[in-house]
Amino acid sequence: MNMRTLFIADLHLNEHHRHITDALFSFLDKEANNAETLYILGDMFEVWIGDDEHTALMDEVAHKLTSYSQKNKTQIFYLHGNRDFMLGKRYAKQASMTLLPEHTEIDLYGMKTLILHGDTLCLADKNYQRMRKVIHNPFIQAIFNCLPLSIRKRIGWKIRTASQSKKVYKNSEMMGVTEQEVQRLMQKHQVQRLIHGHTHQAFVHNFTVNKQPAQRYDVGDWYHNLSYVDVTPEGIELVIRPIDYYHSKI
């Protein structure tokens, strides 16, 4: 196996956009089949209301990830996003994924790197940050998990619908990353590289931290294009391709 690590985020898989699921499966078979590690930086699913929900899509994705991991001996790590923060150990085990803390330091071939979903970087969206504190409270989550599955489904989709409608009224500054928070986190963790998702804007940002060159890799989403960060001992690259790229190669 090659020394290669891949990062993806924000696929928002759901039953109504089958082409994204197909793109993920093709990516695993044709691009990621020689990776030693795959990091999924949150929001793999459009909405997640509990590990006790079972849909054909959830089971299919779990089976594919497990098959991929076993066949290629690839480790899969998962960071929660803002849509799937309730994804738990049961499903992670089913999908052969290891759950990671929301801010995780890793060693990428000698380069200390901070990885996260990215929603904690968007401090200008104060309403979301207030809501995030509530829904990430373990006591609130315990109460939510005690509700019947049917009620949790309704709540989950109402939150999703409200989130999508509010995006129309939020400007790019509010939805974007707060640079002061980037600086604070990178100084706290003593890193010069950060990799995240959430903003859906695939881009490489170059700047300085502690008077040293630094980089922030925004992985991007999988709506019209697929994107991933590809890291080897030789370097790092943000790759953007059409969502049907691997199908067009058949």
CSV table of C-alpha atoms in Angstrom, one decimal:
chain,number,residue,atom,x,y,z
A,1,MET,CA,0.0,0.0,0.0
A,2,ASN,CA,1.2,3.5,-0.8
A,3,MET,CA,1.8,6.1,1.9
A,4,ARG,CA,-1.3,8.1,1.1
A,5,THR,CA,-4.0,9.8,3.2
A,6,LEU,CA,-7.2,11.2,1.9
A,7,PHE,CA,-9.8,13.7,3.4
A,8,ILE,CA,-13.4,14.1,2.3
A,9,ALA,CA,-16.3,16.0,3.8
A,10,ASP,CA,-19.9,17.3,3.3
A,11,LEU,CA,-21.3,14.6,1.0
A,12,HIS,CA,-24.8,15.1,2.6
A,13,LEU,CA,-25.9,11.6,1.4
A,14,ASN,CA,-29.6,11.1,1.1
A,15,GLU,CA,-32.1,9.0,-0.9
A,16,HIS,CA,-33.0,11.9,-3.3
A,17,HIS,CA,-29.5,12.4,-4.7
A,18,ARG,CA,-28.3,8.9,-5.6
A,19,HIS,CA,-25.6,10.3,-7.9
A,20,ILE,CA,-23.6,11.4,-4.8
A,21,THR,CA,-23.7,8.0,-3.3
A,22,ASP,CA,-22.6,6.5,-6.6
A,23,ALA,CA,-19.8,9.0,-6.7
A,24,LEU,CA,-18.6,8.0,-3.2
A,25,PHE,CA,-18.6,4.3,-4.1
A,26,SER,CA,-16.7,4.9,-7.3
A,27,PHE,CA,-14.2,7.2,-5.4
A,28,LEU,CA,-13.6,4.4,-2.9
A,29,ASP,CA,-13.1,1.8,-5.7
A,30,LYS,CA,-11.1,3.8,-8.2
A,31,GLU,CA,-9.3,6.6,-6.3
A,32,ALA,CA,-9.0,5.6,-2.6
A,33,ASN,CA,-8.1,2.0,-3.1
A,34,ASN,CA,-4.4,2.6,-2.4
A,35,ALA,CA,-4.9,4.9,0.6
A,36,GLU,CA,-3.7,3.8,4.0
A,37,THR,CA,-6.0,6.2,5.8
A,38,LEU,CA,-9.3,7.9,4.9
A,39,TYR,CA,-10.6,10.8,7.1
A,40,ILE,CA,-14.3,11.8,6.7
A,41,LEU,CA,-14.7,15.3,8.2
A,42,GLY,CA,-18.4,15.3,9.0
A,43,ASP,CA,-21.8,15.6,7.3
A,44,MET,CA,-21.5,12.4,5.3
A,45,PHE,CA,-25.3,12.2,5.7
A,46,GLU,CA,-27.8,14.9,5.2
A,47,VAL,CA,-29.4,14.3,8.6
A,48,TRP,CA,-28.8,11.8,11.4
A,49,ILE,CA,-31.3,11.3,14.2
A,50,GLY,CA,-29.9,8.2,15.9
A,51,ASP,CA,-28.1,4.9,15.4
A,52,ASP,CA,-31.3,3.1,15.9
A,53,GLU,CA,-32.7,4.3,12.6
A,54,HIS,CA,-32.2,1.8,9.8
A,55,THR,CA,-32.5,2.8,6.2
A,56,ALA,CA,-31.4,1.1,3.1
A,57,LEU,CA,-28.9,3.9,2.4
A,58,MET,CA,-27.4,3.8,5.9
A,59,ASP,CA,-26.9,0.1,5.6
A,60,GLU,CA,-25.6,0.2,2.1
A,61,VAL,CA,-23.0,2.9,3.0
A,62,ALA,CA,-21.9,1.0,6.1
A,63,HIS,CA,-21.5,-2.2,4.1
A,64,LYS,CA,-19.5,-0.4,1.4
A,65,LEU,CA,-17.1,1.3,3.9
A,66,THR,CA,-16.5,-1.9,5.7
A,67,SER,CA,-15.9,-3.8,2.5
A,68,TYR,CA,-13.5,-1.0,1.3
A,69,SER,CA,-11.6,-0.9,4.6
A,70,GLN,CA,-11.2,-4.7,4.8
A,71,LYS,CA,-10.2,-5.1,1.1
A,72,ASN,CA,-7.7,-2.3,1.1
A,73,LYS,CA,-6.6,-2.5,4.7
A,74,THR,CA,-7.5,1.2,5.0
A,75,GLN,CA,-8.2,2.9,8.3
A,76,ILE,CA,-11.3,5.1,8.3
A,77,PHE,CA,-11.7,7.9,10.8
A,78,TYR,CA,-14.8,10.1,11.3
A,79,LEU,CA,-15.3,13.6,12.7
A,80,HIS,CA,-18.8,14.7,13.4
A,81,GLY,CA,-20.4,17.4,11.4
A,82,ASN,CA,-23.3,19.8,12.2
A,83,ARG,CA,-25.8,17.5,10.5
A,84,ASP,CA,-24.6,14.2,11.9
A,85,PHE,CA,-23.3,15.0,15.4
A,86,MET,CA,-25.6,12.2,16.8
A,87,LEU,CA,-23.8,9.5,14.8
A,88,GLY,CA,-22.7,7.1,17.5
A,89,LYS,CA,-20.5,4.2,18.2
A,90,ARG,CA,-23.0,1.6,17.0
A,91,TYR,CA,-23.0,2.9,13.4
A,92,ALA,CA,-19.3,3.7,13.5
A,93,LYS,CA,-18.6,0.1,14.3
A,94,GLN,CA,-21.0,-1.1,11.6
A,95,ALA,CA,-19.2,1.1,9.0
A,96,SER,CA,-15.7,0.2,10.3
A,97,MET,CA,-15.0,3.8,11.3
A,98,THR,CA,-13.2,5.2,14.3
A,99,LEU,CA,-14.8,8.3,15.8
A,100,LEU,CA,-12.5,11.2,16.6
A,101,PRO,CA,-12.9,14.3,18.9
A,102,GLU,CA,-14.1,17.5,17.2
A,103,HIS,CA,-10.6,19.0,17.1
A,104,THR,CA,-8.0,16.4,16.5
A,105,GLU,CA,-4.2,16.7,16.0
A,106,ILE,CA,-2.6,14.1,13.6
A,107,ASP,CA,0.8,13.5,12.2
A,108,LEU,CA,0.8,13.6,8.4
A,109,TYR,CA,4.1,12.2,7.3
A,110,GLY,CA,6.0,14.4,9.7
A,111,MET,CA,3.7,17.4,9.5
A,112,LYS,CA,1.6,18.1,12.6
A,113,THR,CA,-1.9,18.9,11.3
A,114,LEU,CA,-5.2,20.0,13.0
A,115,ILE,CA,-8.4,18.5,11.5
A,116,LEU,CA,-12.0,19.5,12.3
A,117,HIS,CA,-15.4,19.7,10.6
A,118,GLY,CA,-15.3,23.5,10.5
A,119,ASP,CA,-18.5,24.8,12.0
A,120,THR,CA,-16.7,25.8,15.2
A,121,LEU,CA,-14.7,28.3,13.0
A,122,CYS,CA,-17.7,30.3,11.9
A,123,LEU,CA,-18.1,32.5,14.9
A,124,ALA,CA,-19.9,35.3,13.1
A,125,ASP,CA,-23.0,33.1,12.9
A,126,LYS,CA,-23.9,33.7,16.5
A,127,ASN,CA,-27.4,32.2,16.3
A,128,TYR,CA,-25.9,28.9,15.1
A,129,GLN,CA,-23.2,28.9,17.7
A,130,ARG,CA,-25.8,29.4,20.5
A,131,MET,CA,-27.8,26.5,19.1
A,132,ARG,CA,-24.7,24.4,18.8
A,133,LYS,CA,-24.0,24.8,22.5
A,134,VAL,CA,-27.5,23.5,23.3
A,135,ILE,CA,-27.6,20.6,20.9
A,136,HIS,CA,-24.2,19.4,21.9
A,137,ASN,CA,-25.1,19.3,25.6
A,138,PRO,CA,-24.9,15.6,26.6
A,139,PHE,CA,-28.0,16.0,28.8
A,140,ILE,CA,-30.0,17.4,25.8
A,141,GLN,CA,-28.8,14.6,23.6
A,142,ALA,CA,-29.7,12.0,26.2
A,143,ILE,CA,-33.3,13.4,26.3
A,144,PHE,CA,-33.4,13.5,22.5
A,145,ASN,CA,-32.4,9.8,22.2
A,146,CYS,CA,-35.2,8.9,24.6
A,147,LEU,CA,-37.8,10.3,22.2
A,148,PRO,CA,-39.6,7.9,19.8
A,149,LEU,CA,-37.9,7.5,16.5
A,150,SER,CA,-40.8,9.0,14.6
A,151,ILE,CA,-40.7,12.2,16.7
A,152,ARG,CA,-36.9,12.5,16.3
A,153,LYS,CA,-37.3,12.2,12.5
A,154,ARG,CA,-39.7,15.1,12.5
A,155,ILE,CA,-37.5,17.2,14.6
A,156,GLY,CA,-34.4,16.4,12.5
A,157,TRP,CA,-36.0,17.3,9.3
A,158,LYS,CA,-37.5,20.5,10.7
A,159,ILE,CA,-34.0,21.6,11.9
A,160,ARG,CA,-32.6,20.7,8.4
A,161,THR,CA,-35.3,22.7,6.7
A,162,ALA,CA,-34.8,25.7,9.0
A,163,SER,CA,-31.1,25.6,8.4
A,164,GLN,CA,-31.5,25.6,4.6
A,165,SER,CA,-34.0,28.5,4.6
A,166,LYS,CA,-31.8,30.6,6.9
A,167,LYS,CA,-28.8,30.2,4.5
A,168,VAL,CA,-30.7,32.3,2.0
A,169,TYR,CA,-30.6,35.3,4.3
A,170,LYS,CA,-27.1,34.9,5.6
A,171,ASN,CA,-24.3,36.8,3.9
A,172,SER,CA,-21.0,35.1,2.9
A,173,GLU,CA,-19.2,36.8,5.8
A,174,MET,CA,-21.5,35.3,8.4
A,175,MET,CA,-21.3,31.8,6.7
A,176,GLY,CA,-17.5,32.0,6.3
A,177,VAL,CA,-14.6,31.2,8.6
A,178,THR,CA,-13.6,33.7,11.3
A,179,GLU,CA,-9.9,34.2,10.7
A,180,GLN,CA,-9.2,35.2,14.3
A,181,GLU,CA,-10.5,31.8,15.4
A,182,VAL,CA,-8.3,30.0,12.9
A,183,GLN,CA,-5.3,31.8,14.3
A,184,ARG,CA,-6.3,31.1,17.9
A,185,LEU,CA,-6.8,27.4,17.3
A,186,MET,CA,-3.6,26.9,15.3
A,187,GLN,CA,-1.6,28.7,17.9
A,188,LYS,CA,-3.2,26.7,20.6
A,189,HIS,CA,-2.4,23.4,18.9
A,190,GLN,CA,0.9,24.7,17.6
A,191,VAL,CA,0.3,23.7,14.0
A,192,GLN,CA,0.9,25.4,10.6
A,193,ARG,CA,-1.7,23.3,8.7
A,194,LEU,CA,-5.4,23.0,9.2
A,195,ILE,CA,-7.8,20.8,7.2
A,196,HIS,CA,-11.6,21.2,7.5
A,197,GLY,CA,-15.0,21.1,5.7
A,198,HIS,CA,-18.4,22.7,6.5
A,199,THR,CA,-18.2,25.9,4.4
A,200,HIS,CA,-18.6,23.9,1.1
A,201,GLN,CA,-16.0,26.2,-0.5
A,202,ALA,CA,-13.0,24.1,-1.7
A,203,PHE,CA,-10.0,26.3,-1.5
A,204,VAL,CA,-6.4,26.5,-0.2
A,205,HIS,CA,-5.7,29.5,2.0
A,206,ASN,CA,-2.2,30.7,2.6
A,207,PHE,CA,-1.3,33.0,5.5
A,208,THR,CA,1.0,33.2,8.5
A,209,VAL,CA,0.8,31.9,12.0
A,210,ASN,CA,3.4,32.9,14.5
A,211,LYS,CA,5.3,34.6,11.7
A,212,GLN,CA,5.6,31.3,9.9
A,213,PRO,CA,3.9,30.1,6.6
A,214,ALA,CA,0.6,28.3,7.3
A,215,GLN,CA,-2.1,26.7,5.2
A,216,ARG,CA,-5.8,26.1,5.6
A,217,TYR,CA,-7.4,23.4,3.4
A,218,ASP,CA,-11.2,23.7,2.9
A,219,VAL,CA,-12.1,20.3,1.6
A,220,GLY,CA,-15.4,21.4,-0.2
A,221,ASP,CA,-18.7,19.6,-0.8
A,222,TRP,CA,-19.9,16.9,-3.2
A,223,TYR,CA,-22.8,18.6,-4.9
A,224,HIS,CA,-21.7,19.6,-8.4
A,225,ASN,CA,-18.1,18.5,-8.0
A,226,LEU,CA,-16.4,16.0,-5.8
A,227,SER,CA,-13.3,17.3,-3.9
A,228,TYR,CA,-10.7,15.8,-1.6
A,229,VAL,CA,-7.4,16.5,0.0
A,230,ASP,CA,-4.7,14.1,-1.0
A,231,VAL,CA,-1.6,13.8,1.2
A,232,THR,CA,1.6,11.8,0.6
A,233,PRO,CA,5.1,12.1,2.0
A,234,GLU,CA,5.9,14.2,-1.1
A,235,GLY,CA,3.2,16.8,-0.6
A,236,ILE,CA,-0.4,17.8,-0.2
A,237,GLU,CA,-3.0,18.7,-2.9
A,238,LEU,CA,-6.6,19.8,-3.0
A,239,VAL,CA,-8.3,17.9,-5.9
A,240,ILE,CA,-11.6,19.0,-7.5
A,241,ARG,CA,-13.3,16.9,-10.2
A,242,PRO,CA,-16.8,16.7,-11.7
A,243,ILE,CA,-19.2,14.6,-9.6
A,244,ASP,CA,-19.5,12.0,-12.3
A,245,TYR,CA,-15.7,11.9,-13.0
A,246,TYR,CA,-15.2,8.2,-12.2
A,247,HIS,CA,-18.3,7.2,-14.0
A,248,SER,CA,-17.2,9.0,-17.2
A,249,LYS,CA,-14.0,6.9,-17.0
A,250,ILE,CA,-15.8,3.6,-17.4
